[in-house]
């Protein structure tokens, strides 16, 4: 596990942006795994800027997002489909047909999970997976207690996650209670992983991720076992590390 300490959110976003661009340029048909939430927004702004400046093209890039809320249509402003379109896809030269998120309003959610897994497998292996970190140690929406051998599945969001994500919704009661999430084993199959964490409220989770024991009670701890993972943290997020 490689740790990269940077000064702040901006530097974290730039560092990650450069890695994504390098990957996109060095692989013929790159497959990126993407996250939503506050953490990668700066990274996405960096990629948009680089694309506008013709430093990089996303024409050959395929993407798979980590998760989607169950019950939110792709046009719902709180859906992750909407987030990705607004914050990245609509502003770069990517082919929309190559961008994938689980369908949170599928008639058969279990079948949708199987189909999502199958589509990833058919497309190839994710070259670079971007992750954020939940304050409770979740990666994607794999909450504490999720099996390390999990594949894409339906998950119940825990109270802590609903609380943390309520800031995006008008009322806490509007936050969906379930999601489709890529599984932990699915994520671990990526060739390379970059996890980003910024801010004091992530410091405790970063400490457990880097220095704690590998346990299903803290899903992100599994990353200690990945052969090619980089944790990019700003000073505030790194503040509790030894
Ligand atoms: C989002 C995701 C989540 C977030 C995590 C941190 O697709 O999979 O695991 O990365 O909840 O969220 P933020 O970045 O909003 O602090």
PDB file of C-alpha atoms and ligand atoms in Angstrom, residues 34-40 66-67 80 131-134 138-141 165 167-168 202, ligand 1:
ATOM      1  CA  UNK A  34     -15.492   5.730 -10.865  1.00  0.00           C
ATOM      2  CA  UNK A  35     -16.982   6.974  -7.607  1.00  0.00           C
ATOM      3  CA  UNK A  36     -19.466   9.695  -6.706  1.00  0.00           C
ATOM      4  CA  UNK A  37     -19.680  11.878  -3.584  1.00  0.00           C
ATOM      5  CA  UNK A  38     -17.786  15.021  -2.609  1.00  0.00           C
ATOM      6  CA  UNK A  39     -14.332  13.458  -2.738  1.00  0.00           C
ATOM      7  CA  UNK A  40     -13.846  12.968  -6.511  1.00  0.00           C
ATOM      8  CA  UNK A  66     -19.418   1.816  -8.079  1.00  0.00           C
ATOM      9  CA  UNK A  67     -23.006   2.260  -7.088  1.00  0.00           C
ATOM     10  CA  UNK A  80     -25.629   8.917  -9.261  1.00  0.00           C
ATOM     11  CA  UNK A 131     -12.487   5.080  -4.476  1.00  0.00           C
ATOM     12  CA  UNK A 132     -13.679   7.423  -1.760  1.00  0.00           C
ATOM     13  CA  UNK A 133     -13.858   6.343   1.877  1.00  0.00           C
ATOM     14  CA  UNK A 134     -16.925   6.276   4.114  1.00  0.00           C
ATOM     15  CA  UNK A 138     -17.266   1.562   3.603  1.00  0.00           C
ATOM     16  CA  UNK A 139     -15.933   1.408   0.059  1.00  0.00           C
ATOM     17  CA  UNK A 140     -18.610   1.825  -2.594  1.00  0.00           C
ATOM     18  CA  UNK A 141     -21.709   1.026  -0.512  1.00  0.00           C
ATOM     19  CA  UNK A 165     -25.367  11.582   2.576  1.00  0.00           C
ATOM     20  CA  UNK A 167     -26.533  16.757   2.925  1.00  0.00           C
ATOM     21  CA  UNK A 168     -27.268  16.115  -0.756  1.00  0.00           C
ATOM     22  CA  UNK A 202     -11.942  11.073   7.449  1.00  0.00           C
TER      23      UNK A 202
HETATM   24  C1  LIG B   1     -19.652   6.792  -3.840  1.00  0.00           C
HETATM   25  C2  LIG B   1     -19.190   5.763  -2.922  1.00  0.00           C
HETATM   26  C3  LIG B   1     -18.959   6.028  -1.471  1.00  0.00           C
HETATM   27  C4  LIG B   1     -18.226   7.341  -1.192  1.00  0.00           C
HETATM   28  C5  LIG B   1     -18.051   7.559   0.302  1.00  0.00           C
HETATM   29  C6  LIG B   1     -17.407   8.886   0.618  1.00  0.00           C
HETATM   30  O1  LIG B   1     -19.776   6.283  -5.145  1.00  0.00           O
HETATM   31  O2  LIG B   1     -19.022   4.679  -3.365  1.00  0.00           O
HETATM   32  O3  LIG B   1     -18.224   4.972  -0.930  1.00  0.00           O
HETATM   33  O4  LIG B   1     -16.981   7.323  -1.822  1.00  0.00           O
HETATM   34  O5  LIG B   1     -19.291   7.493   0.948  1.00  0.00           O
HETATM   35  O6  LIG B   1     -18.274   9.915   0.228  1.00  0.00           O
HETATM   36  P1  LIG B   1     -17.783  11.430   0.155  1.00  0.00           P
HETATM   37  O7  LIG B   1     -16.759  11.510  -0.916  1.00  0.00           O
HETATM   38  O8  LIG B   1     -19.012  12.225  -0.197  1.00  0.00           O
HETATM   39  O9  LIG B   1     -17.223  11.761   1.499  1.00  0.00           O
END
